[in-house]
Amino acid sequence: MLTVDFSRFPLAPGDRVLDLGCGAGRHAFECYRRGAQVVALDQNGEEIREVAKWFAAMKEAGEAPEGATATAMEGDALALPFPDESFDVVIISEVMEHIPDDKGVLAEMVRVLKPGGRIAITVPRYGPEKVCWALSDAYHEVEGGHIRIYKADELLAKIREAGLKPYGTHHAHALHSPYWWLKCAFGVDNDKALPVKAYHKLLVWDIMKKPLATRVAEQALNPLIGKSFVAYATKPHLPKLAEAGADAR
């Protein structure tokens, strides 16, 4: 289940991609399939080891084209272990709402992104997330949990302040909002509640079968109750005079 829409966020074979806070690796795997040179980074060592196993399995199965590469590594989003301007593409999906110093993370992403490079940022959407917080303290008051809810304008302002130029936004995963509302209402750790179990089966069926009816329904509902807000931006090239001044220094 991808949150980034690659029809709006084009990826070319050979692009060097950083999936920051990769989690289980869903976006990293898709980039690998598209022929990118992928680095999947997360602070969770257990998840990184699992992602590395999947990268190896994909290579063995021939799922990635020739020239594609994939590396999984532990790391700190606030101190990325890469030189300046190392990546053509950076993806950070459902991560920034967990990090106190979100401006610091943005600065690090901008630092490692090449001029002209592209960045995709996804966070929980304000409205559906507010419902979750209202229904359950346990949903967000956990170690490593969500510490803020972004309004779209607020996130876009921070993206601009970091030196990036937004070029598109959308919402995703409308069918998942009711599932999380049910989870919060019946208990975030209570997977045995009948409404939660039934809705989870629906989501699994939808992900596996991708029927036209639910695809159309989700597209129609995304502007209203999409669970995630997605923003795309580019890192502008320095003006020629600025480049010359930097070289002179």
mmCIF file of C-alpha atoms in Angstrom:
data_model
loop_
_atom_site.group_PDB
_atom_site.id
_atom_site.type_symbol
_atom_site.label_atom_id
_atom_site.label_comp_id
_atom_site.label_asym_id
_atom_site.label_seq_id
_atom_site.Cartn_x
_atom_site.Cartn_y
_atom_site.Cartn_z
ATOM 1 C CA MET A 1 0.000 0.000 0.000
ATOM 2 C CA LEU A 2 1.759 3.109 -1.287
ATOM 3 C CA THR A 3 1.046 6.609 -0.034
ATOM 4 C CA VAL A 4 3.295 8.369 -2.545
ATOM 5 C CA ASP A 5 1.705 8.530 -6.010
ATOM 6 C CA PHE A 6 4.502 7.825 -8.482
ATOM 7 C CA SER A 7 2.442 9.191 -11.368
ATOM 8 C CA ARG A 8 2.828 12.597 -9.667
ATOM 9 C CA PHE A 9 6.318 11.882 -8.375
ATOM 10 C CA PRO A 10 8.260 10.506 -11.361
ATOM 11 C CA LEU A 11 11.195 8.219 -10.729
ATOM 12 C CA ALA A 12 13.817 7.433 -13.371
ATOM 13 C CA PRO A 13 15.950 4.278 -13.489
ATOM 14 C CA GLY A 14 19.264 5.036 -11.823
ATOM 15 C CA ASP A 15 17.890 7.762 -9.563
ATOM 16 C CA ARG A 16 19.539 7.674 -6.163
ATOM 17 C CA VAL A 17 16.701 7.500 -3.615
ATOM 18 C CA LEU A 18 16.642 7.876 0.163
ATOM 19 C CA ASP A 19 13.601 6.399 1.912
ATOM 20 C CA LEU A 20 13.964 8.107 5.273
ATOM 21 C CA GLY A 21 12.241 6.395 8.176
ATOM 22 C CA CYS A 22 11.467 3.548 5.794
ATOM 23 C CA GLY A 23 9.655 1.366 8.349
ATOM 24 C CA ALA A 24 8.674 -1.911 6.700
ATOM 25 C CA GLY A 25 10.058 -0.631 3.390
ATOM 26 C CA ARG A 26 6.987 -0.302 1.173
ATOM 27 C CA HIS A 27 8.190 2.773 -0.747
ATOM 28 C CA ALA A 28 11.790 1.541 -0.869
ATOM 29 C CA PHE A 29 10.622 -1.716 -2.479
ATOM 30 C CA GLU A 30 8.632 0.161 -5.126
ATOM 31 C CA CYS A 31 11.608 2.389 -5.956
ATOM 32 C CA TYR A 32 13.824 -0.690 -6.252
ATOM 33 C CA ARG A 33 11.325 -2.272 -8.662
ATOM 34 C CA ARG A 34 11.469 0.919 -10.743
ATOM 35 C CA GLY A 35 15.232 0.635 -11.167
ATOM 36 C CA ALA A 36 16.445 3.158 -8.597
ATOM 37 C CA GLN A 37 19.540 3.015 -6.421
ATOM 38 C CA VAL A 38 17.777 2.874 -3.077
ATOM 39 C CA VAL A 39 18.937 3.523 0.467
ATOM 40 C CA ALA A 40 16.314 2.578 3.069
ATOM 41 C CA LEU A 41 17.162 4.140 6.439
ATOM 42 C CA ASP A 42 15.433 3.761 9.793
ATOM 43 C CA GLN A 43 16.425 3.931 13.461
ATOM 44 C CA ASN A 44 14.653 0.615 14.138
ATOM 45 C CA GLY A 45 17.289 -2.078 13.672
ATOM 46 C CA GLU A 46 14.761 -4.924 13.644
ATOM 47 C CA GLU A 47 12.802 -3.376 10.791
ATOM 48 C CA ILE A 48 15.983 -2.618 8.864
ATOM 49 C CA ARG A 49 17.099 -6.246 9.094
ATOM 50 C CA GLU A 50 13.718 -7.326 7.746
ATOM 51 C CA VAL A 51 13.903 -4.802 4.898
ATOM 52 C CA ALA A 52 17.375 -6.081 4.003
ATOM 53 C CA LYS A 53 15.987 -9.640 3.799
ATOM 54 C CA TRP A 54 13.243 -8.491 1.450
ATOM 55 C CA PHE A 55 15.731 -6.626 -0.745
ATOM 56 C CA ALA A 56 17.761 -9.836 -1.044
ATOM 57 C CA ALA A 57 14.638 -11.855 -1.846
ATOM 58 C CA MET A 58 13.592 -9.355 -4.518
ATOM 59 C CA LYS A 59 17.012 -9.549 -6.131
ATOM 60 C CA GLU A 60 16.924 -13.342 -6.059
ATOM 61 C CA ALA A 61 13.456 -13.347 -7.642
ATOM 62 C CA GLY A 62 14.501 -10.917 -10.383
ATOM 63 C CA GLU A 63 11.991 -8.277 -9.308
ATOM 64 C CA ALA A 64 14.447 -5.396 -9.743
ATOM 65 C CA PRO A 65 15.841 -4.415 -13.162
ATOM 66 C CA GLU A 66 19.522 -4.524 -14.028
ATOM 67 C CA GLY A 67 21.411 -1.586 -12.513
ATOM 68 C CA ALA A 68 19.058 -1.172 -9.561
ATOM 69 C CA THR A 69 20.650 -1.363 -6.126
ATOM 70 C CA ALA A 70 19.234 -1.491 -2.611
ATOM 71 C CA THR A 71 20.796 -0.935 0.800
ATOM 72 C CA ALA A 72 19.098 -1.047 4.207
ATOM 73 C CA MET A 73 20.802 0.714 7.108
ATOM 74 C CA GLU A 74 20.196 2.073 10.577
ATOM 75 C CA GLY A 75 20.573 5.801 11.016
ATOM 76 C CA ASP A 76 19.454 9.019 12.658
ATOM 77 C CA ALA A 77 17.195 11.312 10.632
ATOM 78 C CA LEU A 78 18.731 14.335 12.375
ATOM 79 C CA ALA A 79 22.310 13.335 11.483
ATOM 80 C CA LEU A 80 22.202 11.581 8.123
ATOM 81 C CA PRO A 81 25.446 9.736 7.321
ATOM 82 C CA PHE A 82 25.662 11.061 3.751
ATOM 83 C CA PRO A 83 27.543 13.898 2.034
ATOM 84 C CA ASP A 84 25.739 16.999 0.811
ATOM 85 C CA GLU A 85 23.723 16.596 -2.409
ATOM 86 C CA SER A 86 23.875 12.774 -2.399
ATOM 87 C CA PHE A 87 20.339 11.938 -3.590
ATOM 88 C CA ASP A 88 18.068 12.719 -6.521
ATOM 89 C CA VAL A 89 14.971 11.787 -4.538
ATOM 90 C CA VAL A 90 14.037 11.735 -0.843
ATOM 91 C CA ILE A 91 10.860 10.133 0.531
ATOM 92 C CA ILE A 92 9.713 10.527 4.136
ATOM 93 C CA SER A 93 6.347 8.886 4.749
ATOM 94 C CA GLU A 94 4.409 9.037 8.040
ATOM 95 C CA VAL A 95 7.532 9.981 10.018
ATOM 96 C CA MET A 96 7.637 13.713 10.739
ATOM 97 C CA GLU A 97 4.673 13.584 13.122
ATOM 98 C CA HIS A 98 6.847 11.440 15.428
ATOM 99 C CA ILE A 99 9.911 13.723 15.570
ATOM 100 C CA PRO A 100 10.147 16.723 17.935
ATOM 101 C CA ASP A 101 12.663 18.556 15.735
ATOM 102 C CA ASP A 102 10.816 18.372 12.432
ATOM 103 C CA LYS A 103 12.630 21.457 11.124
ATOM 104 C CA GLY A 104 15.923 19.701 11.792
ATOM 105 C CA VAL A 105 14.785 16.692 9.774
ATOM 106 C CA LEU A 106 13.730 18.939 6.902
ATOM 107 C CA ALA A 107 17.122 20.668 6.977
ATOM 108 C CA GLU A 108 18.922 17.316 6.785
ATOM 109 C CA MET A 109 16.763 16.181 3.866
ATOM 110 C CA VAL A 110 17.452 19.405 1.996
ATOM 111 C CA ARG A 111 21.179 19.048 2.697
ATOM 112 C CA VAL A 112 21.444 15.572 1.152
ATOM 113 C CA LEU A 113 19.122 16.356 -1.780
ATOM 114 C CA LYS A 114 20.701 17.478 -5.044
ATOM 115 C CA PRO A 115 19.614 20.804 -6.574
ATOM 116 C CA GLY A 116 16.718 19.990 -8.856
ATOM 117 C CA GLY A 117 15.959 16.906 -6.766
ATOM 118 C CA ARG A 118 12.488 15.893 -5.637
ATOM 119 C CA ILE A 119 11.071 15.187 -2.211
ATOM 120 C CA ALA A 120 7.828 13.528 -1.100
ATOM 121 C CA ILE A 121 6.491 14.064 2.421
ATOM 122 C CA THR A 122 3.431 12.332 3.849
ATOM 123 C CA VAL A 123 1.836 12.901 7.259
ATOM 124 C CA PRO A 124 -1.517 12.043 8.858
ATOM 125 C CA ARG A 125 -4.188 14.466 7.694
ATOM 126 C CA TYR A 126 -5.477 16.998 10.211
ATOM 127 C CA GLY A 127 -9.192 16.118 10.273
ATOM 128 C CA PRO A 128 -9.066 12.315 10.488
ATOM 129 C CA GLU A 129 -6.157 12.521 12.921
ATOM 130 C CA LYS A 130 -8.046 14.894 15.216
ATOM 131 C CA VAL A 131 -10.855 12.328 15.396
ATOM 132 C CA CYS A 132 -8.370 9.630 16.413
ATOM 133 C CA TRP A 133 -6.889 11.837 19.147
ATOM 134 C CA ALA A 134 -10.351 12.712 20.429
ATOM 135 C CA LEU A 135 -11.402 9.063 20.599
ATOM 136 C CA SER A 136 -8.287 7.656 22.237
ATOM 137 C CA ASP A 137 -5.406 8.950 24.325
ATOM 138 C CA ALA A 138 -3.654 5.603 23.855
ATOM 139 C CA TYR A 139 -3.538 6.229 20.090
ATOM 140 C CA HIS A 140 -0.939 8.961 20.459
ATOM 141 C CA GLU A 141 0.259 9.003 24.086
ATOM 142 C CA VAL A 142 2.776 6.186 23.639
ATOM 143 C CA GLU A 143 6.560 6.161 23.396
ATOM 144 C CA GLY A 144 7.509 7.095 19.857
ATOM 145 C CA GLY A 145 3.911 8.024 19.050
ATOM 146 C CA HIS A 146 2.464 11.015 17.246
ATOM 147 C CA ILE A 147 3.396 14.274 18.932
ATOM 148 C CA ARG A 148 1.685 16.740 16.595
ATOM 149 C CA ILE A 149 -1.065 17.043 14.015
ATOM 150 C CA TYR A 150 -0.163 19.019 10.916
ATOM 151 C CA LYS A 151 -2.468 21.359 9.115
ATOM 152 C CA ALA A 152 -1.697 21.340 5.393
ATOM 153 C CA ASP A 153 -0.767 25.028 5.287
ATOM 154 C CA GLU A 154 1.536 24.597 8.284
ATOM 155 C CA LEU A 155 3.455 21.741 6.688
ATOM 156 C CA LEU A 156 3.734 23.560 3.352
ATOM 157 C CA ALA A 157 5.050 26.659 5.145
ATOM 158 C CA LYS A 158 7.760 24.576 6.845
ATOM 159 C CA ILE A 159 8.659 22.995 3.507
ATOM 160 C CA ARG A 160 9.093 26.448 1.972
ATOM 161 C CA GLU A 161 11.075 27.712 4.967
ATOM 162 C CA ALA A 162 13.471 24.798 4.480
ATOM 163 C CA GLY A 163 14.247 26.066 0.969
ATOM 164 C CA LEU A 164 12.028 23.698 -1.017
ATOM 165 C CA LYS A 165 9.433 24.574 -3.644
ATOM 166 C CA PRO A 166 6.138 22.625 -3.302
ATOM 167 C CA TYR A 167 4.558 21.630 -6.610
ATOM 168 C CA GLY A 168 1.654 19.379 -5.681
ATOM 169 C CA THR A 169 -0.468 17.885 -2.909
ATOM 170 C CA HIS A 170 -3.200 15.289 -2.495
ATOM 171 C CA HIS A 171 -4.836 13.038 0.077
ATOM 172 C CA ALA A 172 -4.649 9.241 0.294
ATOM 173 C CA HIS A 173 -6.141 6.180 2.031
ATOM 174 C CA ALA A 174 -9.680 7.385 2.707
ATOM 175 C CA LEU A 175 -10.818 3.814 3.375
ATOM 176 C CA HIS A 176 -8.322 3.577 6.226
ATOM 177 C CA SER A 177 -9.721 6.496 8.233
ATOM 178 C CA PRO A 178 -12.836 4.621 9.446
ATOM 179 C CA TYR A 179 -10.666 1.663 10.389
ATOM 180 C CA TRP A 180 -8.552 3.814 12.701
ATOM 181 C CA TRP A 181 -11.640 5.494 14.135
ATOM 182 C CA LEU A 182 -12.980 2.050 15.004
ATOM 183 C CA LYS A 183 -9.624 1.047 16.496
ATOM 184 C CA CYS A 184 -9.581 4.161 18.648
ATOM 185 C CA ALA A 185 -13.214 3.705 19.717
ATOM 186 C CA PHE A 186 -12.861 0.035 20.701
ATOM 187 C CA GLY A 187 -9.253 0.237 21.960
ATOM 188 C CA VAL A 188 -6.131 0.553 19.851
ATOM 189 C CA ASP A 189 -4.860 -2.814 21.126
ATOM 190 C CA ASN A 190 -8.216 -4.558 20.859
ATOM 191 C CA ASP A 191 -8.084 -6.397 17.537
ATOM 192 C CA LYS A 192 -10.839 -8.821 18.590
ATOM 193 C CA ALA A 193 -13.691 -6.311 18.498
ATOM 194 C CA LEU A 194 -16.060 -7.483 15.757
ATOM 195 C CA PRO A 195 -16.324 -4.156 13.870
ATOM 196 C CA VAL A 196 -12.510 -3.824 13.860
ATOM 197 C CA LYS A 197 -12.007 -7.408 12.648
ATOM 198 C CA ALA A 198 -14.642 -7.030 9.939
ATOM 199 C CA TYR A 199 -13.244 -3.761 8.627
ATOM 200 C CA HIS A 200 -9.705 -5.133 8.677
ATOM 201 C CA LYS A 201 -10.829 -8.039 6.490
ATOM 202 C CA LEU A 202 -12.324 -5.515 4.070
ATOM 203 C CA LEU A 203 -9.039 -3.592 3.883
ATOM 204 C CA VAL A 204 -6.992 -6.735 3.320
ATOM 205 C CA TRP A 205 -9.398 -7.835 0.571
ATOM 206 C CA ASP A 206 -9.175 -4.388 -1.022
ATOM 207 C CA ILE A 207 -5.366 -4.330 -0.942
ATOM 208 C CA MET A 208 -5.085 -7.844 -2.387
ATOM 209 C CA LYS A 209 -7.835 -7.694 -5.032
ATOM 210 C CA LYS A 210 -7.892 -3.969 -5.901
ATOM 211 C CA PRO A 211 -11.508 -4.076 -7.110
ATOM 212 C CA LEU A 212 -12.696 -1.206 -9.262
ATOM 213 C CA ALA A 213 -15.582 -0.336 -6.909
ATOM 214 C CA THR A 214 -13.366 0.372 -3.895
ATOM 215 C CA ARG A 215 -10.752 2.128 -6.037
ATOM 216 C CA VAL A 216 -13.410 4.510 -7.332
ATOM 217 C CA ALA A 217 -14.895 4.943 -3.852
ATOM 218 C CA GLU A 218 -11.530 5.772 -2.315
ATOM 219 C CA GLN A 219 -10.692 8.282 -5.038
ATOM 220 C CA ALA A 220 -14.020 10.008 -4.402
ATOM 221 C CA LEU A 221 -13.568 9.995 -0.620
ATOM 222 C CA ASN A 222 -9.884 10.994 -0.487
ATOM 223 C CA PRO A 223 -10.573 14.764 -0.648
ATOM 224 C CA LEU A 224 -13.029 14.359 2.244
ATOM 225 C CA ILE A 225 -11.536 11.825 4.668
ATOM 226 C CA GLY A 226 -8.181 10.781 3.185
ATOM 227 C CA LYS A 227 -6.035 9.507 6.092
ATOM 228 C CA SER A 228 -2.778 10.958 4.744
ATOM 229 C CA PHE A 229 -1.742 14.342 3.380
ATOM 230 C CA VAL A 230 0.945 14.105 0.702
ATOM 231 C CA ALA A 231 3.144 16.989 -0.469
ATOM 232 C CA TYR A 232 5.691 17.033 -3.298
ATOM 233 C CA ALA A 233 8.472 19.588 -3.638
ATOM 234 C CA THR A 234 11.700 20.285 -5.471
ATOM 235 C CA LYS A 235 14.999 21.764 -4.351
ATOM 236 C CA PRO A 236 15.671 24.781 -6.550
ATOM 237 C CA HIS A 237 18.963 25.224 -8.355
ATOM 238 C CA LEU A 238 21.086 28.059 -7.022
ATOM 239 C CA PRO A 239 21.081 31.139 -9.258
ATOM 240 C CA LYS A 240 24.229 31.403 -11.357
ATOM 241 C CA LEU A 241 25.488 34.426 -9.409
ATOM 242 C CA ALA A 242 24.980 32.615 -6.103
ATOM 243 C CA GLU A 243 26.879 29.602 -7.420
ATOM 244 C CA ALA A 244 29.740 31.816 -8.533
ATOM 245 C CA GLY A 245 29.854 33.501 -5.138
ATOM 246 C CA ALA A 246 29.900 30.168 -3.364
ATOM 247 C CA ASP A 247 32.759 28.942 -5.576
ATOM 248 C CA ALA A 248 34.727 32.096 -4.866
ATOM 249 C CA ARG A 249 34.472 31.518 -1.132
#
